[in-house]
């Protein structure tokens, strides 16, 4: 069944007669085709469309017996029915016939009241039949003209509200016909005039109208509900929905965008044609903002020419359709990283990045403007670690709409997390073994100093490690920046050690290993003696003043000048002079005697 054609037919009928949908269904219409001048007499019919419409005409039947109406009526509009015909033609013809039989002219009324002669009655009957026949012929011409005009000028793609009946049709409803009950479904419907079980139904069969068979149903029977019912029917044709609070103009529409994203939209159009009121979930608000501003139909709503309510849903659906692409983006991210939806919103994600020691760093991403650049917020810990704004990331700066993916930005962020965590770990190891270690984030370099002593002279060995952007995957550049003019042999040895170390570099190599080797090399050529006895071995315990293993050495360092003593020499000097033999400064109380 063509729903657009069905809606067009219903609108054509409603524009001329007070017709209503039964239980909100367009395929079953109920309405009056005759009303007496005093409003006391009315005759209603049912129009039922089946699946064969418009190939076959609808079924039409009277709700109550019409006096004087023959049991069989030949309708030209039914006889000549085609797919181009209109149901309004059948109703027009039937309404005219009913009127002729219910309201005979004054001359016929006078003759029927003054003459009981059978022959006169026969003549009157012939005259009535002649008039009916002429009327049918006339109606045929009108119907054909109406059909040609309609085909030539109208093409209903979406319903046209201009054809709705105006408020004058409200007079068809009076207190005697107010409907009495509300059904148990979530829609306001009322029960029409009940059919007497004893009345004799008229039959129009084989070009004859036949009373359809149906159960007693509840019918919307207020002219004010016609527009609301039509709007609700238009929504129901395309979307799953529920009627709320027993009110025809309040519905909840289930808008499914993706397999995991279905939004429940509440729409209140009870004041239609005034602008409907929409209640949307927080997820949609976070994406579209103020719904009355972001949806152009709502923003430009014109009460004098209102769009259909279903058109609002169409625009909302089109604006949310990008969620299908968004779901792909989210799946790409969640496939690599621990991801959570914030407040169940697909466009708002919380992601955790892990690095050395299973340390966790968080960030939040807002994809509501996809495929534009996402909005990314680093946690405080993550921001302090990588010390690089999102805007400076290559994947962010080179973002291409429709081609770039958010997961690339997260990958670059993860790389910075791993890199900087590795650098911090390297610095921690170096500082635990060396006194003077500094990191410069501007040029991504490390400087470190080692101390040695050549012939009682202190010598400083300074190194610079330049880390490449791809560190630790790429080999760092390590330089000895101390001159060592008088220690050429040692300098050559240290440089060769650096070359050997960098030649075997891999991502699991650590700088501390290199500096341990350098420290041993410096120690091997260093000459360190006591500042008092000028000997390497202690005169009391015979241990060297400096050894690779701290347990194998006998050493005390002045806290003021940092000169080295044997323990025996230190204790003897302090007990005699109460001060350092080199800088002449007294020691702290805890170093007056060293055990």
Coordinates of C-alpha atoms in Angstrom, one line a residue:
X1 CA 0.0 0.0 0.0
X2 CA 1.3 3.4 -1.0
X3 CA 1.4 5.4 2.2
X4 CA 1.9 8.7 0.5
X5 CA -1.1 8.1 -1.8
X6 CA -3.1 7.0 1.3
X7 CA -2.3 10.2 3.1
X8 CA -3.2 12.3 0.1
X9 CA -6.6 10.6 -0.2
X10 CA -7.2 11.1 3.6
X11 CA -6.4 14.8 3.3
X12 CA -8.7 15.3 0.3
X13 CA -11.5 13.7 2.3
X14 CA -10.8 15.6 5.5
X15 CA -10.7 18.9 3.5
X16 CA -14.4 18.4 2.6
X17 CA -16.0 16.2 5.2
X18 CA -15.5 15.7 9.0
X19 CA -13.5 12.5 8.8
X20 CA -11.2 11.0 11.4
X21 CA -8.8 8.1 11.8
X22 CA -9.8 5.1 13.8
X23 CA -7.1 4.4 16.4
X24 CA -4.7 6.7 14.5
X25 CA -4.6 4.4 11.5
X26 CA -4.8 6.0 8.0
X27 CA -6.2 2.8 6.5
X28 CA -9.4 3.1 8.5
X29 CA -11.4 6.4 8.3
X30 CA -14.7 7.3 9.9
X31 CA -16.8 10.3 9.2
X32 CA -20.1 12.0 8.4
X33 CA -21.4 12.5 4.8
X34 CA -24.8 13.9 5.8
X35 CA -26.1 16.2 8.5
X36 CA -29.6 17.7 8.7
X37 CA -30.1 21.5 8.9
X38 CA -31.1 21.2 12.5
X39 CA -28.1 19.1 13.3
X40 CA -30.2 16.3 14.8
X41 CA -29.8 13.8 12.0
X42 CA -26.3 12.6 10.8
X43 CA -25.2 9.6 8.8
X44 CA -21.6 8.2 9.1
X45 CA -19.7 5.8 7.0
X46 CA -16.5 3.8 7.4
X47 CA -13.8 3.8 4.7
X48 CA -11.3 0.9 4.9
X49 CA -8.3 0.6 2.6
X50 CA -6.7 -2.8 2.1
X51 CA -3.4 -3.9 0.7
X52 CA -4.7 -3.8 -2.8
X53 CA -5.4 -0.1 -2.8
X54 CA -5.2 1.8 -5.2
X55 CA -5.6 -1.1 -7.6
X56 CA -8.9 -1.8 -6.0
X57 CA -11.3 0.8 -4.3
X58 CA -11.7 0.9 -0.6
X59 CA -14.5 -0.8 1.3
X60 CA -17.3 1.6 2.3
X61 CA -20.1 0.9 4.7
X62 CA -22.8 2.8 6.7
X63 CA -22.7 3.0 10.4
X64 CA -26.5 3.1 10.6
X65 CA -29.5 2.6 8.4
X66 CA -30.5 5.4 6.1
X67 CA -34.3 5.8 5.6
X68 CA -35.6 5.3 2.0
X69 CA -32.1 4.3 0.8
X70 CA -32.3 1.3 -1.5
X71 CA -30.5 -1.8 -0.4
X72 CA -28.4 -1.7 -3.6
X73 CA -26.9 1.5 -5.1
X74 CA -25.0 1.6 -8.3
X75 CA -22.1 4.1 -8.1
X76 CA -20.5 5.2 -11.4
X77 CA -17.3 6.2 -9.5
X78 CA -17.0 2.6 -8.4
X79 CA -17.8 1.2 -11.8
X80 CA -15.2 3.3 -13.4
X81 CA -12.5 2.9 -10.7
X82 CA -8.9 3.0 -11.8
X83 CA -5.6 3.6 -10.1
X84 CA -5.9 7.3 -11.0
X85 CA -9.3 7.6 -9.4
X86 CA -9.9 9.4 -6.0
X87 CA -11.9 8.2 -3.1
X88 CA -13.4 11.6 -2.6
X89 CA -15.3 11.0 -5.9
X90 CA -17.0 8.0 -4.4
X91 CA -17.9 9.8 -1.2
X92 CA -19.2 12.9 -3.1
X93 CA -21.5 10.7 -5.2
X94 CA -22.7 8.7 -2.2
X95 CA -23.3 11.8 -0.2
X96 CA -25.4 13.3 -3.0
X97 CA -27.5 10.2 -3.3
X98 CA -28.1 10.0 0.5
X99 CA -29.1 13.7 0.5
X100 CA -31.7 13.1 -2.3
X101 CA -33.3 10.2 -0.5
X102 CA -33.2 11.8 3.0
X103 CA -34.3 15.3 1.7
X104 CA -36.9 14.9 -1.1
X105 CA -38.1 18.2 -2.7
X106 CA -41.2 20.0 -1.3
X107 CA -43.4 18.9 -4.2
X108 CA -42.7 15.3 -3.6
X109 CA -43.4 15.8 0.2
X110 CA -46.8 17.4 -0.6
X111 CA -47.8 14.7 -3.0
X112 CA -46.8 11.9 -0.6
X113 CA -48.8 13.6 2.2
X114 CA -52.0 14.3 0.1
X115 CA -52.2 11.3 -2.2
X116 CA -52.5 7.7 -1.2
X117 CA -53.1 6.5 -4.7
X118 CA -50.7 3.7 -5.6
X119 CA -50.3 5.0 -9.1
X120 CA -49.4 8.5 -8.0
X121 CA -46.8 7.1 -5.7
X122 CA -45.4 5.1 -8.6
X123 CA -45.2 8.3 -10.7
X124 CA -43.4 10.0 -7.8
X125 CA -41.0 7.2 -7.5
X126 CA -40.3 7.3 -11.2
X127 CA -39.7 11.1 -11.0
X128 CA -37.3 10.6 -8.0
X129 CA -35.4 7.9 -9.9
X130 CA -35.1 10.2 -13.0
X131 CA -33.8 13.0 -10.8
X132 CA -31.3 10.6 -9.1
X133 CA -30.1 9.4 -12.5
X134 CA -29.6 12.9 -13.7
X135 CA -27.7 13.7 -10.5
X136 CA -25.4 10.7 -11.0
X137 CA -24.6 11.8 -14.5
X138 CA -23.9 15.3 -13.3
X139 CA -21.7 14.0 -10.5
X140 CA -19.8 11.9 -13.0
X141 CA -18.8 14.9 -15.0
X142 CA -17.8 16.8 -11.9
X143 CA -15.7 13.8 -10.6
X144 CA -14.0 13.5 -13.9
X145 CA -13.2 17.2 -14.1
X146 CA -12.0 17.1 -10.5
X147 CA -9.8 14.1 -11.2
X148 CA -8.2 15.7 -14.3
X149 CA -7.6 19.0 -12.4
X150 CA -6.0 17.1 -9.4
X151 CA -3.7 15.0 -11.6
X152 CA -2.6 18.1 -13.6
X153 CA -1.9 20.4 -10.7
X154 CA -1.1 18.3 -7.6
X155 CA 1.6 16.0 -6.7
X156 CA 1.7 15.0 -3.0
X157 CA 5.2 14.1 -2.0
X158 CA 4.8 15.2 1.6
X159 CA 1.4 16.2 3.1
X160 CA 0.2 19.7 2.6
X161 CA -1.3 21.3 5.7
X162 CA -3.2 23.8 3.6
X163 CA -5.8 21.1 2.7
X164 CA -6.7 20.5 6.3
X165 CA -10.3 21.4 7.2
X166 CA -10.6 24.8 9.0
X167 CA -12.2 25.4 12.3
X168 CA -15.7 25.7 10.9
X169 CA -15.8 21.9 10.8
X170 CA -15.9 21.9 14.6
X171 CA -19.6 22.5 14.3
X172 CA -20.0 18.9 13.1
X173 CA -19.3 17.9 16.7
X174 CA -22.0 18.5 19.3
X175 CA -22.5 17.3 22.8
X176 CA -24.6 14.4 21.6
X177 CA -21.7 13.0 19.7
X178 CA -18.9 13.5 22.2
X179 CA -17.1 10.3 22.6
X180 CA -17.1 8.5 25.8
X181 CA -14.0 6.4 26.5
X182 CA -10.3 6.3 26.3
X183 CA -8.6 3.1 25.1
X184 CA -5.9 1.3 27.0
X185 CA -3.2 2.4 24.6
X186 CA -1.0 5.5 24.9
X187 CA -3.2 7.5 22.5
X188 CA -6.4 9.5 23.1
X189 CA -9.2 7.8 21.1
X190 CA -12.9 8.0 21.7
X191 CA -15.7 5.7 20.8
X192 CA -18.0 6.7 18.0
X193 CA -21.7 6.1 17.7
X194 CA -22.2 2.5 18.4
X195 CA -24.0 0.4 15.7
X196 CA -27.2 -1.1 16.7
X197 CA -27.0 -4.9 16.5
X198 CA -30.5 -5.1 15.0
X199 CA -30.3 -2.6 12.2
X200 CA -30.3 -3.9 8.7
X201 CA -27.0 -3.1 7.0
X202 CA -27.0 -1.8 3.5
X203 CA -24.9 -3.6 1.0
X204 CA -23.2 -2.2 -2.1
X205 CA -21.6 -5.1 -3.8
X206 CA -20.2 -5.6 -7.3
X207 CA -20.0 -1.8 -8.0
X208 CA -22.2 -1.8 -4.8
X209 CA -21.0 -0.5 -1.4
X210 CA -20.7 -3.3 1.2
X211 CA -20.6 -2.8 4.9
X212 CA -17.1 -3.8 6.1
X213 CA -16.8 -6.2 9.0
X214 CA -14.9 -4.9 12.0
X215 CA -15.0 -5.0 15.7
X216 CA -16.2 -2.1 17.8
X217 CA -13.4 0.4 17.9
X218 CA -12.6 3.6 19.6
X219 CA -12.4 6.6 17.4
X220 CA -10.9 10.0 17.6
X221 CA -13.9 12.2 17.1
X222 CA -12.8 15.8 17.7
X223 CA -11.9 18.1 14.8
X224 CA -9.0 19.5 16.8
X225 CA -7.3 16.1 16.8
X226 CA -7.2 15.7 13.1
X227 CA -4.1 17.7 12.6
X228 CA -2.3 16.1 15.6
X229 CA -3.4 12.6 14.5
X230 CA -2.0 13.2 11.0
X231 CA 1.3 14.5 12.4
X232 CA 1.6 11.5 14.7
X233 CA 0.8 9.1 11.8
X234 CA 3.5 10.7 9.7
X235 CA 6.0 10.0 12.5
X236 CA 4.7 6.5 13.0
X237 CA 5.2 5.6 9.3
X238 CA 9.0 6.0 9.7
X239 CA 10.0 5.7 13.4
X240 CA 9.2 3.6 16.4
X241 CA 7.4 5.7 18.9
X242 CA 5.1 5.6 22.0
X243 CA 2.3 8.0 23.0
X244 CA 3.0 9.5 26.4
X245 CA 0.6 10.5 29.2
X246 CA -2.4 9.5 27.3
X247 CA -2.0 12.5 25.0
X248 CA -2.1 12.4 21.3
X249 CA 0.4 15.3 20.9
X250 CA 3.1 14.0 23.2
X251 CA 5.3 11.1 21.8
X252 CA 8.6 9.5 22.5
X253 CA 10.5 8.6 19.3
X254 CA 13.2 6.0 19.3
X255 CA 16.0 7.3 17.0
X256 CA 18.5 4.6 16.2
X257 CA 21.7 6.0 14.7
X258 CA 24.1 3.1 15.2
X259 CA 24.0 -0.4 16.7
X260 CA 25.0 1.0 20.0
X261 CA 23.4 4.4 19.9
X262 CA 19.6 4.8 20.2
X263 CA 18.3 8.1 21.5
X264 CA 14.8 8.6 23.0
X265 CA 13.4 12.0 21.9
X266 CA 10.3 13.3 23.6
X267 CA 8.2 15.7 21.4
X268 CA 5.3 17.8 22.6
X269 CA 3.3 19.1 19.7
X270 CA -0.1 19.5 21.4
X271 CA -0.1 23.2 20.5
X272 CA 0.7 22.6 16.8
X273 CA 1.0 24.6 14.6
X274 CA 3.0 26.4 17.3
X275 CA 6.6 25.2 17.5
X276 CA 6.9 21.8 19.1
X277 CA 8.9 21.3 22.3
X278 CA 11.7 18.7 22.2
X279 CA 13.4 17.0 25.1
X280 CA 16.6 15.3 24.1
X281 CA 19.2 13.3 26.0
X282 CA 22.3 14.9 27.4
X283 CA 24.4 13.1 24.7
X284 CA 22.6 15.0 22.0
X285 CA 22.9 18.3 23.9
X286 CA 26.6 17.8 24.2
X287 CA 26.8 17.3 20.4
X288 CA 24.3 19.9 19.1
X289 CA 24.0 22.3 22.0
X290 CA 20.7 24.2 22.1
X291 CA 18.3 22.1 20.0
X292 CA 16.2 25.1 19.2
X293 CA 19.2 26.9 17.6
X294 CA 21.0 24.0 16.0
X295 CA 18.0 22.5 14.3
X296 CA 17.1 25.0 11.5
X297 CA 13.5 23.9 11.2
X298 CA 12.9 24.8 14.9
X299 CA 15.0 28.0 14.7
X300 CA 13.0 29.3 11.7
X301 CA 9.7 27.9 12.7
X302 CA 6.8 29.7 11.0
X303 CA 3.4 29.3 12.6
X304 CA 1.6 30.4 9.4
X305 CA 3.4 27.8 7.3
X306 CA 4.5 25.1 9.8
X307 CA 6.6 22.2 8.6
X308 CA 5.6 18.7 9.7
X309 CA 6.9 17.4 13.0
X310 CA 8.5 14.5 11.3
X311 CA 10.7 16.9 9.3
X312 CA 12.2 18.0 12.7
X313 CA 13.2 14.3 13.3
X314 CA 14.6 14.1 9.7
X315 CA 16.9 17.1 10.3
X316 CA 17.9 15.8 13.8
X317 CA 18.7 12.4 12.3
X318 CA 20.8 13.9 9.6
X319 CA 22.8 15.9 12.1
X320 CA 23.4 12.8 14.2
X321 CA 24.2 10.6 11.2
X322 CA 27.9 11.4 11.6
X323 CA 27.8 9.2 14.7
X324 CA 28.2 6.2 12.3
X325 CA 31.7 7.6 11.4
X326 CA 32.2 8.5 15.0
X327 CA 31.6 4.9 16.1
X328 CA 34.3 3.9 13.7
X329 CA 36.7 6.4 15.3
X330 CA 35.8 5.1 18.8
X331 CA 36.4 1.5 17.7
X332 CA 39.8 2.4 16.4
X333 CA 40.7 4.0 19.7
X334 CA 39.2 1.3 21.9
X335 CA 41.0 -1.4 19.9
X336 CA 44.4 0.0 21.1
X337 CA 43.7 1.9 24.4
X338 CA 41.6 1.5 27.5
X339 CA 38.6 3.7 26.7
X340 CA 35.5 4.7 28.6
X341 CA 32.5 6.7 27.5
X342 CA 31.9 9.8 29.7
X343 CA 28.3 9.8 30.8
X344 CA 27.5 7.2 28.1
X345 CA 28.2 9.8 25.3
X346 CA 29.9 8.3 22.2
X347 CA 31.6 11.6 21.4
X348 CA 33.2 12.1 24.8
X349 CA 35.9 9.6 25.8
X350 CA 38.3 9.1 28.7
X351 CA 41.5 7.3 27.7
X352 CA 44.2 5.8 29.9
X353 CA 47.8 5.6 28.6
X354 CA 50.3 3.2 30.3
X355 CA 54.1 3.3 30.4
X356 CA 57.1 2.0 32.3
X357 CA 56.2 0.5 35.7
X358 CA 52.6 0.4 34.7
X359 CA 52.2 4.1 35.4
X360 CA 48.8 5.4 34.2
X361 CA 48.1 8.8 32.6
X362 CA 44.7 10.0 31.6
X363 CA 43.3 12.3 28.9
X364 CA 39.8 13.2 27.7
X365 CA 38.7 13.6 24.1
X366 CA 35.6 15.5 22.7
X367 CA 34.7 14.2 19.2
X368 CA 31.5 16.2 18.9
X369 CA 32.8 18.3 16.0
X370 CA 34.1 15.3 14.0
X371 CA 35.4 15.2 11.3
X372 CA 36.9 18.5 12.5
X373 CA 39.9 18.4 14.9
X374 CA 39.0 16.8 18.2
X375 CA 39.3 18.7 21.5
X376 CA 41.8 16.9 23.8
X377 CA 42.4 17.7 27.5
X378 CA 45.5 16.2 29.2
X379 CA 45.4 15.3 32.9
X380 CA 47.8 17.4 35.1
X381 CA 50.2 14.5 35.4
X382 CA 50.3 13.8 31.7
X383 CA 50.8 17.5 30.9
X384 CA 53.7 17.7 33.3
X385 CA 55.3 14.6 31.9
X386 CA 55.2 15.3 28.1
X387 CA 55.4 19.1 28.5
X388 CA 54.0 19.5 25.0
X389 CA 50.7 21.2 24.1
X390 CA 48.3 19.1 21.9
X391 CA 48.4 21.9 19.4
X392 CA 52.2 21.3 18.8
X393 CA 51.7 17.6 17.9
X394 CA 52.4 16.8 14.3
X395 CA 49.3 14.7 13.9
X396 CA 47.2 17.6 15.2
X397 CA 48.9 20.4 13.2
X398 CA 48.6 18.3 10.0
X399 CA 44.9 17.3 10.6
X400 CA 43.0 16.7 7.3
X401 CA 39.3 16.8 7.5
X402 CA 37.8 13.5 6.4
X403 CA 41.2 11.7 6.2
X404 CA 42.9 12.1 9.6
X405 CA 42.0 9.9 12.6
X406 CA 42.0 10.8 16.3
X407 CA 43.9 7.6 17.1
X408 CA 46.9 9.1 15.4
X409 CA 47.0 12.0 18.0
X410 CA 46.7 9.5 20.8
X411 CA 49.5 7.4 19.4
X412 CA 51.8 10.5 19.2
X413 CA 50.8 11.3 22.8
X414 CA 51.6 7.7 23.9
X415 CA 55.0 8.0 22.2
X416 CA 55.8 11.2 24.1
X417 CA 54.7 9.4 27.3
X418 CA 57.0 6.5 26.7
X419 CA 59.9 8.7 25.6
X420 CA 59.7 11.1 28.5
X421 CA 59.1 8.3 31.0
X422 CA 62.3 6.7 29.6
X423 CA 64.2 9.9 30.0
X424 CA 63.0 10.4 33.5
X425 CA 64.1 6.8 34.4
X426 CA 67.5 7.4 32.8
X427 CA 68.0 10.6 34.8
X428 CA 67.0 8.8 38.0
X429 CA 69.6 6.1 37.4
X430 CA 72.3 8.7 36.6
X431 CA 71.6 10.9 39.6
X432 CA 71.8 7.9 41.9
X433 CA 75.4 7.2 40.8
X434 CA 76.7 10.7 39.9
X435 CA 76.5 14.0 41.6
X436 CA 76.2 16.5 38.8
X437 CA 73.5 15.5 36.3
X438 CA 71.3 18.0 34.5
X439 CA 68.6 17.8 31.8
X440 CA 67.7 20.6 29.4
X441 CA 64.3 20.0 27.8
X442 CA 64.8 22.8 25.3
X443 CA 67.4 21.0 23.3
X444 CA 66.6 17.6 24.9
X445 CA 70.1 17.0 26.3
X446 CA 71.8 15.7 29.4
X447 CA 75.0 17.0 30.9
X448 CA 77.0 14.9 33.4
X449 CA 80.3 15.4 35.3
X450 CA 82.7 12.8 36.8
X451 CA 85.6 13.7 39.0
X452 CA 89.1 12.2 38.9
X453 CA 92.6 13.1 40.3
X454 CA 95.8 13.1 38.3
X455 CA 98.9 13.4 40.4
X456 CA 97.1 15.0 43.3
X457 CA 95.3 17.4 41.0
X458 CA 91.5 17.2 40.7
X459 CA 90.2 16.9 37.1
X460 CA 86.6 17.2 36.0
X461 CA 85.3 15.1 33.1
X462 CA 82.2 16.6 31.5
X463 CA 79.9 14.9 29.0
X464 CA 76.9 15.9 27.0
X465 CA 74.3 13.5 25.7
X466 CA 72.0 14.8 23.0
X467 CA 68.8 12.8 22.7
X468 CA 67.2 12.5 19.2
X469 CA 63.4 13.0 18.7
X470 CA 63.2 9.2 18.3
X471 CA 65.1 8.3 21.4
X472 CA 65.4 5.6 22.6
X473 CA 64.9 4.0 19.2
X474 CA 67.6 6.2 17.8
X475 CA 71.2 6.3 19.1
X476 CA 71.9 9.3 21.3
X477 CA 74.9 11.5 20.5
X478 CA 77.5 11.4 23.4
X479 CA 80.4 13.9 23.5
X480 CA 83.3 14.5 25.9
X481 CA 83.4 18.2 26.2
X482 CA 86.3 18.5 28.7
X483 CA 89.6 19.4 27.0
X484 CA 92.0 17.1 29.0
X485 CA 95.0 18.6 27.2
X486 CA 97.5 16.9 29.5
X487 CA 95.6 13.6 29.6
X488 CA 95.5 12.7 25.9
X489 CA 95.9 9.0 26.5
X490 CA 92.9 9.0 28.8
X491 CA 90.9 11.2 26.4
X492 CA 91.4 8.7 23.6
X493 CA 90.4 5.8 25.8
X494 CA 87.2 7.5 26.8
X495 CA 86.3 8.5 23.3
X496 CA 86.8 4.9 22.1
X497 CA 84.6 3.7 24.9
X498 CA 81.8 6.0 23.8
X499 CA 82.1 4.8 20.2
X500 CA 81.9 1.2 21.2
X501 CA 78.9 1.9 23.3
X502 CA 77.0 3.8 20.7
X503 CA 77.8 1.2 18.0
X504 CA 76.0 -1.5 20.0
X505 CA 73.1 0.7 21.0
X506 CA 69.6 -0.7 21.0
X507 CA 66.3 0.5 22.5
X508 CA 67.0 -1.4 25.7
X509 CA 70.4 0.2 26.3
X510 CA 70.8 2.6 29.2
X511 CA 73.2 5.6 29.6
X512 CA 74.1 4.5 33.1
X513 CA 75.9 1.5 31.6
X514 CA 78.1 3.8 29.6
X515 CA 79.0 6.1 32.5
X516 CA 79.8 3.2 34.7
X517 CA 82.4 2.0 32.2
X518 CA 83.7 5.6 31.9
X519 CA 83.9 5.9 35.7
X520 CA 86.0 2.7 35.9
X521 CA 88.3 4.0 33.2
X522 CA 88.8 7.3 35.0
X523 CA 89.5 5.5 38.3
X524 CA 92.1 3.3 36.7
X525 CA 94.2 6.2 35.7
X526 CA 93.4 8.5 38.6
X527 CA 96.0 9.0 41.4
X528 CA 94.2 9.7 44.7
X529 CA 96.2 10.1 47.9
X530 CA 95.5 11.3 51.5
X531 CA 95.8 15.1 52.0
X532 CA 97.8 14.5 55.2
X533 CA 100.1 11.5 54.6
X534 CA 100.1 11.8 50.8
X535 CA 99.9 8.0 50.6
X536 CA 97.4 5.7 48.8
X537 CA 97.2 3.0 51.6
X538 CA 96.1 3.8 55.1
X539 CA 99.0 3.5 57.6
X540 CA 96.7 1.7 60.0
X541 CA 94.5 -0.7 57.9
X542 CA 96.4 -0.7 54.7
X543 CA 93.3 -0.1 52.6
X544 CA 93.5 2.2 49.6
X545 CA 92.0 5.6 50.0
X546 CA 89.8 4.9 46.9
X547 CA 88.6 1.7 45.4
X548 CA 86.0 0.5 43.0
X549 CA 84.2 -1.2 45.8
X550 CA 83.5 1.2 48.7
X551 CA 84.0 -1.7 51.2
X552 CA 87.7 -2.0 50.1
X553 CA 88.6 1.6 50.7
X554 CA 89.5 3.7 53.8
X555 CA 88.2 7.2 53.1
X556 CA 86.8 10.3 54.8
X557 CA 85.9 13.5 53.0
X558 CA 86.1 16.9 54.6
X559 CA 82.6 18.4 54.4
X560 CA 84.0 21.8 53.8
X561 CA 86.7 21.4 51.2
X562 CA 85.9 17.8 50.1
X563 CA 89.6 16.8 50.4
X564 CA 90.1 13.1 51.1
X565 CA 91.7 11.6 54.3
X566 CA 92.4 8.1 55.5
X567 CA 90.2 7.5 58.6
X568 CA 93.3 7.3 60.8
X569 CA 94.7 10.5 59.4
X570 CA 91.4 12.4 59.8
X571 CA 90.9 11.3 63.4
X572 CA 94.5 12.2 64.3
X573 CA 94.3 15.6 62.7
X574 CA 90.9 16.6 64.2
X575 CA 91.9 15.4 67.7
X576 CA 95.1 17.5 67.5
X577 CA 94.0 20.7 65.7
X578 CA 90.2 20.5 66.0
X579 CA 90.0 21.5 62.3
X580 CA 90.8 20.3 58.7
X581 CA 94.5 20.3 57.9
X582 CA 93.7 21.8 54.5
X583 CA 90.9 24.3 54.8
X584 CA 91.3 24.9 58.6
X585 CA 87.6 24.7 59.2
X586 CA 86.2 22.7 62.2
X587 CA 84.2 19.6 61.3
X588 CA 80.6 19.1 62.4
X589 CA 80.1 17.3 65.8
X590 CA 79.2 14.0 64.1
X591 CA 82.6 14.0 62.3
X592 CA 84.9 14.8 65.3
X593 CA 85.8 11.1 65.4
X594 CA 85.1 8.5 62.6
X595 CA 84.9 4.9 63.6

